[in-house]
mmCIF file of C-alpha atoms in Angstrom:
data_model
loop_
_atom_site.group_PDB
_atom_site.id
_atom_site.type_symbol
_atom_site.label_atom_id
_atom_site.label_comp_id
_atom_site.label_asym_id
_atom_site.label_seq_id
_atom_site.Cartn_x
_atom_site.Cartn_y
_atom_site.Cartn_z
ATOM 1 C CA UNK V 160 0.000 0.000 0.000
ATOM 2 C CA UNK V 161 1.116 3.519 -0.758
ATOM 3 C CA UNK V 162 1.159 6.601 1.421
ATOM 4 C CA UNK V 163 1.737 9.776 -0.588
ATOM 5 C CA UNK V 164 1.958 12.928 1.531
ATOM 6 C CA UNK V 165 2.430 16.394 0.077
ATOM 7 C CA UNK V 166 5.425 18.161 1.673
ATOM 8 C CA UNK V 167 3.694 21.515 2.116
ATOM 9 C CA UNK V 168 3.862 21.638 5.907
ATOM 10 C CA UNK V 169 4.017 19.382 8.929
ATOM 11 C CA UNK V 170 2.533 15.898 8.996
ATOM 12 C CA UNK V 171 -0.903 16.302 10.575
ATOM 13 C CA UNK V 172 -2.884 13.770 12.585
ATOM 14 C CA UNK V 173 -5.024 12.743 9.585
ATOM 15 C CA UNK V 174 -1.935 12.022 7.522
ATOM 16 C CA UNK V 175 -0.376 10.093 10.407
ATOM 17 C CA UNK V 176 -3.570 8.034 10.755
ATOM 18 C CA UNK V 177 -3.647 7.277 7.018
ATOM 19 C CA UNK V 178 0.022 6.262 7.096
ATOM 20 C CA UNK V 179 -0.593 4.011 10.121
ATOM 21 C CA UNK V 180 -3.617 2.300 8.525
ATOM 22 C CA UNK V 181 -1.737 1.784 5.256
ATOM 23 C CA UNK V 182 1.287 0.418 7.111
ATOM 24 C CA UNK V 183 -0.812 -1.995 9.178
ATOM 25 C CA UNK V 184 -2.865 -3.173 6.181
ATOM 26 C CA UNK V 185 0.283 -3.793 4.141
ATOM 27 C CA UNK V 186 1.880 -5.781 6.952
ATOM 28 C CA UNK V 187 -1.270 -7.821 7.607
ATOM 29 C CA UNK V 188 -1.441 -8.779 3.909
ATOM 30 C CA UNK V 189 2.302 -9.551 3.771
ATOM 31 C CA UNK V 190 2.580 -6.650 1.333
ATOM 32 C CA UNK V 191 4.791 -3.623 1.092
ATOM 33 C CA UNK V 192 4.354 -0.179 2.582
ATOM 34 C CA UNK V 193 5.463 2.324 -0.066
ATOM 35 C CA UNK V 194 6.161 6.002 0.564
ATOM 36 C CA UNK V 195 5.908 8.382 -2.388
ATOM 37 C CA UNK V 196 6.291 12.127 -1.975
ATOM 38 C CA UNK V 197 3.629 14.168 -3.829
ATOM 39 C CA UNK V 198 5.802 17.237 -4.388
ATOM 40 C CA UNK V 199 4.055 18.639 -7.458
ATOM 41 C CA UNK V 200 2.883 21.817 -5.703
ATOM 42 C CA UNK V 201 6.114 23.603 -6.517
ATOM 43 C CA UNK V 202 5.013 26.859 -4.909
ATOM 44 C CA UNK V 203 4.460 25.262 -1.487
ATOM 45 C CA UNK V 204 6.502 22.044 -1.378
ATOM 46 C CA UNK V 205 9.733 22.351 0.558
ATOM 47 C CA UNK V 206 12.642 20.100 1.450
ATOM 48 C CA UNK V 207 12.198 21.186 5.072
ATOM 49 C CA UNK V 208 8.594 19.923 5.094
ATOM 50 C CA UNK V 209 9.635 16.641 3.500
ATOM 51 C CA UNK V 210 12.404 16.181 6.065
ATOM 52 C CA UNK V 211 9.959 16.965 8.885
ATOM 53 C CA UNK V 212 7.427 14.409 7.606
ATOM 54 C CA UNK V 213 10.131 11.747 7.229
ATOM 55 C CA UNK V 214 11.271 12.427 10.786
ATOM 56 C CA UNK V 215 7.675 12.213 12.060
ATOM 57 C CA UNK V 216 6.983 8.926 10.239
ATOM 58 C CA UNK V 217 10.162 7.436 11.666
ATOM 59 C CA UNK V 218 9.242 8.706 15.148
ATOM 60 C CA UNK V 219 5.916 6.871 14.760
ATOM 61 C CA UNK V 220 7.868 3.693 13.928
ATOM 62 C CA UNK V 221 6.548 3.526 10.375
ATOM 63 C CA UNK V 222 9.419 2.210 8.284
ATOM 64 C CA UNK V 223 8.600 1.925 4.585
ATOM 65 C CA UNK V 224 9.674 -0.948 2.375
ATOM 66 C CA UNK V 225 10.062 1.212 -0.724
ATOM 67 C CA UNK V 226 10.472 4.954 -1.068
ATOM 68 C CA UNK V 227 12.856 7.834 -0.652
ATOM 69 C CA UNK V 228 16.057 7.003 1.203
ATOM 70 C CA UNK V 229 15.650 3.239 0.660
ATOM 71 C CA UNK V 230 14.721 2.869 -3.028
ATOM 72 C CA UNK V 231 12.915 -0.066 -4.572
ATOM 73 C CA UNK V 232 11.730 -1.395 -7.926
ATOM 74 C CA UNK V 233 8.952 1.176 -8.430
ATOM 75 C CA UNK V 234 11.099 4.350 -8.102
ATOM 76 C CA UNK V 235 11.239 7.307 -8.565
ATOM 77 C CA UNK V 236 9.553 8.019 -5.252
ATOM 78 C CA UNK V 237 9.098 11.749 -5.640
ATOM 79 C CA UNK V 238 6.264 12.657 -7.995
ATOM 80 C CA UNK V 239 8.341 15.506 -9.449
ATOM 81 C CA UNK V 240 10.925 12.941 -10.628
ATOM 82 C CA UNK V 241 8.366 10.906 -12.613
ATOM 83 C CA UNK V 242 7.649 13.465 -15.367
ATOM 84 C CA UNK V 243 9.661 11.684 -18.070
ATOM 85 C CA UNK V 244 7.777 8.439 -17.359
ATOM 86 C CA UNK V 245 4.425 10.196 -17.770
ATOM 87 C CA UNK V 246 5.490 11.836 -21.040
ATOM 88 C CA UNK V 247 6.511 8.430 -22.459
ATOM 89 C CA UNK V 248 3.204 6.879 -21.425
ATOM 90 C CA UNK V 249 1.170 9.798 -22.820
ATOM 91 C CA UNK V 250 2.986 9.559 -26.164
ATOM 92 C CA UNK V 251 2.320 5.817 -26.302
ATOM 93 C CA UNK V 252 -1.401 6.370 -25.611
ATOM 94 C CA UNK V 253 -1.573 8.905 -28.455
ATOM 95 C CA UNK V 254 0.279 6.488 -30.791
ATOM 96 C CA UNK V 255 -2.252 3.753 -29.963
ATOM 97 C CA UNK V 256 -5.179 6.108 -30.555
ATOM 98 C CA UNK V 257 -6.331 5.848 -26.937
ATOM 99 C CA UNK V 258 -5.656 9.525 -26.193
ATOM 100 C CA UNK V 259 -5.331 12.732 -28.145
ATOM 101 C CA UNK V 260 -3.454 15.968 -27.564
ATOM 102 C CA UNK V 261 -5.176 19.185 -26.580
ATOM 103 C CA UNK V 262 -4.463 22.066 -28.950
ATOM 104 C CA UNK V 263 -6.069 24.766 -26.776
ATOM 105 C CA UNK V 264 -3.892 27.666 -25.721
ATOM 106 C CA UNK V 265 -3.421 28.477 -22.043
ATOM 107 C CA UNK V 266 -5.554 31.603 -22.596
ATOM 108 C CA UNK V 267 -8.401 29.542 -24.075
ATOM 109 C CA UNK V 268 -8.317 27.079 -21.205
ATOM 110 C CA UNK V 269 -8.259 29.896 -18.653
ATOM 111 C CA UNK V 270 -11.248 31.578 -20.354
ATOM 112 C CA UNK V 271 -13.213 28.296 -20.222
ATOM 113 C CA UNK V 272 -12.269 27.804 -16.571
ATOM 114 C CA UNK V 273 -13.307 31.364 -15.679
ATOM 115 C CA UNK V 274 -16.624 31.050 -17.542
ATOM 116 C CA UNK V 275 -17.451 27.741 -15.849
ATOM 117 C CA UNK V 276 -16.649 29.105 -12.407
ATOM 118 C CA UNK V 277 -18.674 32.284 -13.055
ATOM 119 C CA UNK V 278 -21.720 30.245 -14.110
ATOM 120 C CA UNK V 279 -21.376 27.798 -11.226
ATOM 121 C CA UNK V 280 -20.682 24.929 -13.617
ATOM 122 C CA UNK V 281 -18.097 22.259 -13.043
ATOM 123 C CA UNK V 282 -14.784 23.038 -14.668
ATOM 124 C CA UNK V 283 -14.366 20.378 -17.358
ATOM 125 C CA UNK V 284 -12.534 19.944 -20.622
ATOM 126 C CA UNK V 285 -14.959 20.213 -23.551
ATOM 127 C CA UNK V 286 -12.570 19.320 -26.343
#
């Protein structure tokens, strides 16, 4: 099972509970407890927050089987390091005809988002 905190502040009690449940479920099923850092919020993610969360998880006695600082077969364990993998997969989906690229400009997408929010509609891609 995977626990994927976002390093945008301290580990809070809800995150600690989720990590504990995931850890216990993985151990009960003879599985692995995997830690992946969801650091895609570049404006708020910090190394200090990640270090604090790692310290807190270790203080709780939650040692992960795969993840940052120990590796494993499913790395990279920071979301920000997986971009190349996602680009390869997206290109393959387009090649197979299972996905298609969006040709909207950022301005067009922002205008659609603003219009949907102003009308109270769900923001959704219409292309």
